[in-house]
Amino acid sequence: MPLVRVSLLEGKPDSFKQKVADSIHNAMVETINVPPLDKFQVFTDHSKSGFIYSPEYLNIRHTDGLIIIQITLNTGRTVEMKKALFKRIVDLLVESVQVRPEDVLINLVEVPRENWSFGNGIAQYAT
Amino acid sequence: MPLVRVSLLEGKPDSFKQKVADSIHNAMVETINVPPLDKFQVFTDHSKSGFIYSPEYLNIRHTDGLIIIQITLNTGRTVEMKKALFKRIVDLLVESVQVRPEDVLINLVEVPRENWSFGNGIAQYAT
Amino acid sequence: MPLVRVSLLEGKPDSFKQKVADSIHNAMVETINVPPLDKFQVFTDHSKSGFIYSPEYLNIRHTDGLIIIQITLNTGRTVEMKKALFKRIVDLLVESVQVRPEDVLINLVEVPRENWSFGNGIAQYAT
């Protein structure tokens, strides 16, 4: 159910994207009860002029290695679960692609369960 | 008012995109009272490494033909309307581009009416 | 905190994007209390077949110069603030890139404060 959008500065190899995808997905499985098979992600490469970030915000320094992650998911996760998710995503990304921990920006967009169809035109989560 | 984002594996011809756009739009007009002239959609092609989907989730098989559709729209549609929308999108896509019904993933993101401006810097829907 | 997605018909020069980015950001700083250093934006160029807009909606005419802006931000802005934001974005864009005022479509997606991490895996806004 999560739909994950990842934005990167262009030039990252395929193997990098695959590791990023796996890290984000595994973190969601471990911390917020996302089913292991529920993996849907799209990556977009942006040119330098179309990838704009603050070099420093809240005393956090960002570089061209920034990974911008926007996750659309069901409502219902607690603040503690969200905190655990953020931490785990960064830990796994540091491990898999050696990103600077500062260079991971994450945003969650929450929607009700009936707002998904995974195929066949059926709202599989609607009760 | 709906803003529709469609994500596809790269390589689909222009005619395919046009049919997909029309099918999604017509389904919204028919089932959730979207005005016929209210058509705004952006398509993004993703490379193989940046288009990640579960080959099977909830016993639904997905292939490279997967069409990922994210629609931002006003709140206020009932669950029944959403179900009708999902079904109609898939029916029209099967008709127009012969997609496998399993290969249509839809997500809705709802916002309040005052969150739109369609030009001139005015919130046309705000009351 | 705002994450800004800008969609354009392909072909705009880098200088155009930079001016658009600055105009949107400055408008947010001036009207809705976005911190000056809180600037995160991604631009996507769309081919003609993947950039679909209604030539006229609500008596507003749109052209290929359309700038589609989707801003994810914290909840809490009043309707008046949103109206001021829309107006200021358009005013600044007219000034900086001479866009037709009709050709600016804006959508806001609001999320709770705990839905952001700006680095280090920490939810900096969560209280």
Coordinates of C-alpha atoms in Angstrom, one line a residue:
Chain A
M1 CA 0.0 0.0 0.0
P2 CA 2.7 2.5 0.5
L3 CA 3.5 4.2 -2.8
V4 CA 7.0 5.5 -2.5
R5 CA 8.4 8.3 -4.7
V6 CA 12.1 8.7 -4.6
S7 CA 13.8 11.8 -6.1
L8 CA 17.5 11.8 -6.8
L9 CA 20.0 14.0 -8.6
E10 CA 20.6 12.2 -12.0
G11 CA 23.6 10.0 -12.4
K12 CA 23.0 7.3 -9.8
P13 CA 23.6 3.8 -11.1
D14 CA 20.9 1.2 -11.2
S15 CA 22.5 -0.8 -8.4
F16 CA 22.2 2.3 -6.1
K17 CA 18.5 2.6 -6.8
Q18 CA 17.9 -1.0 -6.1
K19 CA 19.6 -0.8 -2.8
V20 CA 17.7 2.4 -1.9
A21 CA 14.4 0.7 -2.8
D22 CA 15.2 -2.3 -0.7
S23 CA 16.3 -0.3 2.3
I24 CA 13.2 1.8 2.3
H25 CA 10.9 -1.2 1.8
N26 CA 12.6 -3.3 4.5
A27 CA 12.4 -0.4 7.0
M28 CA 8.7 -0.2 6.4
V29 CA 8.2 -3.9 6.8
E30 CA 10.2 -3.8 10.1
T31 CA 8.7 -0.8 11.7
I32 CA 5.2 0.0 10.5
N33 CA 3.8 -3.5 9.5
V34 CA 3.9 -3.1 5.8
P35 CA 3.4 -6.5 4.2
P36 CA 6.7 -7.8 2.6
L37 CA 5.0 -8.2 -0.8
D38 CA 3.5 -4.7 -0.7
K39 CA 6.3 -2.9 -2.6
F40 CA 5.6 -0.2 -5.1
Q41 CA 8.1 2.5 -5.8
V42 CA 8.9 5.0 -8.5
F43 CA 12.2 6.8 -8.9
T44 CA 12.8 10.0 -10.7
D45 CA 16.1 11.4 -11.7
H46 CA 16.3 15.2 -11.7
S47 CA 18.8 17.4 -13.5
K48 CA 20.9 19.7 -11.3
S49 CA 18.6 22.7 -12.1
G50 CA 15.5 20.7 -11.1
F51 CA 16.8 19.3 -7.9
I52 CA 16.7 22.1 -5.4
Y53 CA 17.6 21.7 -1.7
S54 CA 18.6 23.9 1.1
P55 CA 22.3 23.3 1.8
E56 CA 21.6 23.8 5.5
Y57 CA 18.3 23.7 7.4
L58 CA 17.8 23.1 11.1
N59 CA 21.6 22.7 11.3
I60 CA 21.4 19.8 9.0
R61 CA 23.7 20.0 6.0
H62 CA 22.6 18.6 2.7
T63 CA 24.6 17.7 -0.4
D64 CA 24.0 16.5 -4.0
G65 CA 23.7 13.0 -2.4
L66 CA 20.3 14.0 -1.0
I67 CA 17.6 11.3 -1.2
I68 CA 14.1 12.7 -1.2
I69 CA 11.6 10.1 -0.2
Q70 CA 7.8 10.7 -0.2
I71 CA 5.7 7.9 1.0
T72 CA 1.9 7.7 0.6
L73 CA 0.4 5.3 3.1
N74 CA -2.6 4.5 5.2
T75 CA -3.3 6.5 8.2
G76 CA -3.1 4.9 11.6
R77 CA 0.6 4.8 12.4
T78 CA 1.5 6.4 15.8
V79 CA 4.1 9.1 16.1
E80 CA 6.4 6.5 17.7
M81 CA 6.0 4.2 14.7
K82 CA 6.8 7.1 12.3
K83 CA 9.9 8.0 14.3
A84 CA 11.0 4.4 14.2
L85 CA 10.4 4.3 10.5
F86 CA 12.5 7.4 9.8
K87 CA 15.4 6.1 11.9
R88 CA 15.3 2.6 10.3
I89 CA 15.2 4.0 6.8
V90 CA 18.3 6.1 7.5
D91 CA 20.1 3.3 9.3
L92 CA 19.5 0.9 6.4
L93 CA 20.5 3.5 3.7
V94 CA 23.7 4.2 5.5
E95 CA 24.5 0.5 5.5
S96 CA 23.4 -0.2 1.9
V97 CA 24.6 2.9 0.0
Q98 CA 26.7 4.7 2.6
V99 CA 24.6 7.9 2.4
R100 CA 25.3 10.7 4.8
P101 CA 22.6 10.4 7.4
E102 CA 21.9 14.1 6.9
D103 CA 21.1 13.5 3.2
V104 CA 17.8 11.6 3.7
L105 CA 14.6 13.7 3.6
I106 CA 11.4 11.8 4.3
N107 CA 7.8 12.9 4.0
L108 CA 4.7 10.9 4.7
V109 CA 1.3 11.5 3.1
E110 CA -1.5 9.6 4.8
V111 CA -4.8 8.5 3.2
P112 CA -7.8 6.4 4.4
R113 CA -7.8 2.7 3.6
E114 CA -10.4 2.9 0.9
N115 CA -8.2 5.1 -1.2
W116 CA -6.3 2.2 -2.8
S117 CA -6.9 -0.2 -5.6
F118 CA -4.1 -2.7 -6.3
G119 CA -5.6 -4.2 -9.4
N120 CA -8.9 -5.3 -11.0
G121 CA -10.6 -2.1 -10.1
I122 CA -11.4 -3.2 -6.6
A123 CA -10.7 -1.3 -3.4
Q124 CA -9.0 -4.2 -1.7
Y125 CA -8.6 -2.5 1.7
A126 CA -12.1 -1.0 1.9
T127 CA -14.2 -2.8 4.5
Chain B
M1 CA -9.5 19.7 -9.8
P2 CA -8.2 16.3 -9.9
L3 CA -4.4 16.4 -10.5
V4 CA -3.5 13.0 -11.9
R5 CA 0.0 11.6 -11.9
V6 CA 0.6 8.5 -14.0
S7 CA 3.8 6.5 -13.8
L8 CA 4.7 4.0 -16.5
L9 CA 7.7 1.9 -17.5
E10 CA 9.4 3.8 -20.3
G11 CA 8.7 2.9 -23.9
K12 CA 4.9 3.4 -24.2
P13 CA 4.0 5.4 -27.3
D14 CA 2.2 8.7 -27.3
S15 CA -1.0 7.2 -28.4
F16 CA -1.0 4.9 -25.5
K17 CA -0.6 7.8 -23.0
Q18 CA -3.4 9.7 -24.7
K19 CA -5.8 6.8 -24.4
V20 CA -4.8 6.2 -20.7
A21 CA -5.4 9.9 -20.0
D22 CA -8.8 9.9 -21.6
S23 CA -9.9 6.7 -19.9
I24 CA -8.9 8.0 -16.4
H25 CA -10.6 11.3 -17.1
N26 CA -13.8 9.9 -18.5
A27 CA -14.1 7.5 -15.6
M28 CA -13.8 10.5 -13.2
V29 CA -16.4 12.4 -15.1
E30 CA -18.8 9.4 -15.1
T31 CA -18.5 8.3 -11.5
I32 CA -17.4 11.1 -9.2
N33 CA -18.8 14.3 -10.8
V34 CA -15.5 15.7 -12.1
P35 CA -16.3 18.5 -14.6
P36 CA -15.5 17.4 -18.2
L37 CA -13.2 20.4 -18.7
D38 CA -11.3 19.8 -15.4
K39 CA -8.5 17.7 -16.9
F40 CA -5.0 18.0 -15.6
Q41 CA -2.6 15.1 -15.8
V42 CA 1.2 14.5 -15.9
F43 CA 2.8 11.3 -17.1
T44 CA 6.3 10.2 -16.0
D45 CA 8.3 7.5 -17.7
H46 CA 10.5 5.5 -15.4
S47 CA 13.5 3.4 -16.3
K48 CA 13.3 -0.3 -15.4
S49 CA 15.5 0.3 -12.3
G50 CA 13.2 3.1 -11.2
F51 CA 9.9 1.3 -11.6
I52 CA 9.6 -1.1 -8.8
Y53 CA 6.5 -3.2 -8.2
S54 CA 5.6 -6.4 -6.4
P55 CA 5.1 -9.2 -8.9
E56 CA 2.3 -10.4 -6.7
Y57 CA 0.4 -8.8 -3.9
L58 CA -2.9 -9.8 -2.5
N59 CA -2.9 -12.6 -5.1
I60 CA -2.9 -9.9 -7.8
R61 CA -0.1 -10.4 -10.4
H62 CA 1.6 -7.4 -11.8
T63 CA 3.8 -7.1 -14.9
D64 CA 5.8 -4.4 -16.7
G65 CA 2.5 -3.2 -18.1
L66 CA 1.6 -1.8 -14.7
I67 CA -0.1 1.6 -14.8
I68 CA 0.4 3.5 -11.5
I69 CA -2.2 6.3 -11.0
Q70 CA -2.2 8.8 -8.2
I71 CA -5.1 11.2 -8.1
T72 CA -5.2 14.3 -5.9
L73 CA -8.8 15.4 -5.6
N74 CA -11.2 17.1 -3.2
T75 CA -12.5 15.3 -0.2
G76 CA -16.1 14.4 -0.1
R77 CA -16.5 11.3 -2.2
T78 CA -18.1 8.3 -0.5
V79 CA -16.6 4.9 -0.4
E80 CA -19.2 3.8 -2.9
M81 CA -18.1 6.5 -5.3
K82 CA -14.5 5.6 -4.9
K83 CA -15.3 2.0 -5.7
A84 CA -17.2 2.9 -8.8
L85 CA -14.3 5.1 -9.9
F86 CA -11.8 2.3 -9.5
K87 CA -13.9 -0.1 -11.4
R88 CA -14.7 2.4 -14.2
I89 CA -11.0 3.4 -14.7
V90 CA -10.1 -0.3 -15.1
D91 CA -13.0 -1.0 -17.4
L92 CA -12.1 1.9 -19.7
L93 CA -8.4 1.1 -19.7
V94 CA -9.1 -2.5 -20.6
E95 CA -11.2 -1.2 -23.5
S96 CA -8.8 1.5 -24.7
V97 CA -5.4 0.0 -24.2
Q98 CA -6.1 -3.6 -23.4
V99 CA -4.3 -3.5 -20.1
R100 CA -4.5 -6.5 -17.9
P101 CA -7.0 -5.5 -15.2
E102 CA -4.5 -6.6 -12.5
D103 CA -2.0 -4.0 -13.9
V104 CA -3.8 -0.9 -12.7
L105 CA -2.8 0.5 -9.3
I106 CA -4.8 3.5 -8.1
N107 CA -4.3 5.8 -5.1
L108 CA -6.4 8.8 -4.1
V109 CA -5.0 11.7 -2.1
E110 CA -7.8 14.0 -0.8
V111 CA -7.5 17.7 0.0
P112 CA -9.9 20.4 1.1
R113 CA -11.5 22.6 -1.6
E114 CA -9.5 25.7 -0.7
N115 CA -6.3 23.9 -1.6
W116 CA -6.5 24.6 -5.3
S117 CA -5.8 27.5 -7.6
F118 CA -6.4 27.0 -11.4
G119 CA -4.9 30.3 -12.5
N120 CA -4.7 33.9 -11.7
G121 CA -3.6 33.2 -8.1
I122 CA -7.2 32.8 -7.0
A123 CA -8.6 29.9 -4.9
Q124 CA -11.5 29.3 -7.2
Y125 CA -13.1 26.6 -5.0
A126 CA -12.8 28.4 -1.7
T127 CA -16.1 29.7 -0.4
Chain C
M1 CA 9.1 21.6 5.2
P2 CA 7.2 22.3 2.1
L3 CA 8.2 19.8 -0.5
V4 CA 7.4 21.4 -3.9
R5 CA 6.9 19.4 -7.1
V6 CA 6.9 21.5 -10.3
S7 CA 5.7 20.0 -13.6
L8 CA 6.6 21.7 -16.8
L9 CA 6.4 21.0 -20.5
E10 CA 10.0 20.1 -21.5
G11 CA 12.2 22.7 -23.0
K12 CA 12.4 25.3 -20.4
P13 CA 16.0 26.6 -19.7
D14 CA 17.7 26.2 -16.4
S15 CA 17.4 29.9 -15.7
F16 CA 13.7 29.6 -16.0
K17 CA 13.5 26.8 -13.4
Q18 CA 15.7 28.7 -11.0
K19 CA 13.5 31.8 -11.2
V20 CA 10.3 29.7 -10.8
A21 CA 11.9 27.9 -7.8
D22 CA 12.8 31.2 -6.1
S23 CA 9.4 32.8 -6.8
I24 CA 7.5 29.9 -5.2
H25 CA 9.9 29.8 -2.3
N26 CA 9.8 33.5 -1.6
A27 CA 6.0 33.6 -1.8
M28 CA 5.9 30.9 0.9
V29 CA 8.3 32.7 3.1
E30 CA 6.3 36.0 2.8
T31 CA 2.8 34.6 3.2
I32 CA 2.8 31.4 5.2
N33 CA 5.8 31.6 7.5
V34 CA 8.0 29.1 5.7
P35 CA 11.5 29.5 7.1
P36 CA 13.9 31.0 4.4
L37 CA 16.3 28.0 4.6
D38 CA 13.5 25.5 4.3
K39 CA 13.7 25.1 0.5
F40 CA 13.2 21.7 -1.1
Q41 CA 11.9 21.4 -4.7
V42 CA 11.9 18.9 -7.5
F43 CA 11.2 19.8 -11.1
T44 CA 10.0 17.3 -13.7
D45 CA 9.9 18.0 -17.5
H46 CA 7.1 16.2 -19.3
S47 CA 6.9 15.5 -23.0
K48 CA 4.0 17.0 -24.9
S49 CA 2.1 13.7 -24.7
G50 CA 2.6 13.5 -21.0
F51 CA 1.6 17.0 -20.1
I52 CA -2.1 17.2 -20.3
Y53 CA -4.2 20.2 -19.4
S54 CA -7.6 21.6 -20.1
P55 CA -7.2 24.5 -22.6
E56 CA -10.0 26.2 -20.7
Y57 CA -11.5 25.5 -17.2
L58 CA -13.6 27.9 -15.1
N59 CA -13.1 30.4 -17.9
I60 CA -9.4 30.3 -17.4
R61 CA -7.4 29.6 -20.5
H62 CA -4.2 27.5 -20.2
T63 CA -1.4 27.2 -22.7
D64 CA 1.8 25.2 -23.0
G65 CA 3.4 27.6 -20.6
L66 CA 1.4 26.1 -17.8
I67 CA 3.3 25.7 -14.5
I68 CA 1.8 22.9 -12.3
I69 CA 2.9 23.3 -8.7
Q70 CA 2.1 20.8 -6.0
I71 CA 3.2 21.7 -2.5
T72 CA 3.2 19.3 0.4
L73 CA 3.3 21.2 3.7
N74 CA 2.1 21.2 7.3
T75 CA -1.5 21.6 8.2
G76 CA -2.5 24.8 10.0
R77 CA -2.6 27.5 7.4
T78 CA -5.9 29.4 7.3
V79 CA -7.9 29.9 4.1
E80 CA -6.8 33.5 4.1
M81 CA -3.1 32.5 4.2
K82 CA -3.6 30.0 1.4
K83 CA -5.3 32.7 -0.7
A84 CA -2.4 35.1 0.0
L85 CA 0.0 32.4 -1.0
F86 CA -1.6 31.7 -4.3
K87 CA -1.8 35.3 -5.2
R88 CA 1.8 36.0 -4.2
I89 CA 3.2 32.9 -6.1
V90 CA 1.5 34.2 -9.3
D91 CA 2.6 37.8 -8.7
L92 CA 6.2 36.8 -8.3
L93 CA 6.1 34.4 -11.2
V94 CA 4.7 37.1 -13.5
E95 CA 7.5 39.3 -12.4
S96 CA 10.3 36.8 -12.7
V97 CA 9.4 34.7 -15.7
Q98 CA 6.5 36.7 -17.3
V99 CA 4.2 33.7 -17.1
R100 CA 0.5 34.4 -18.0
P101 CA -1.3 34.5 -14.7
E102 CA -3.8 32.0 -16.0
D103 CA -0.9 29.5 -16.5
V104 CA -0.2 28.8 -12.8
L105 CA -2.0 25.8 -11.3
I106 CA -1.3 25.3 -7.6
N107 CA -2.4 22.4 -5.3
L108 CA -1.7 22.0 -1.6
V109 CA -1.4 18.7 0.2
E110 CA -1.3 19.0 4.0
V111 CA 0.2 16.6 6.5
P112 CA 0.7 16.6 10.2
R113 CA 4.0 17.9 11.6
E114 CA 5.4 14.6 12.7
N115 CA 5.4 13.4 9.0
W116 CA 8.8 14.9 8.2
S117 CA 12.4 14.0 8.6
F118 CA 15.0 16.5 7.3
G119 CA 17.9 14.2 7.9
N120 CA 19.5 11.9 10.4
G121 CA 16.3 9.9 10.7
I122 CA 14.8 12.2 13.2
A123 CA 11.2 13.7 13.1
Q124 CA 12.5 17.2 13.7
Y125 CA 9.0 18.8 13.9
A126 CA 7.4 16.1 16.2
T127 CA 6.9 17.4 19.7

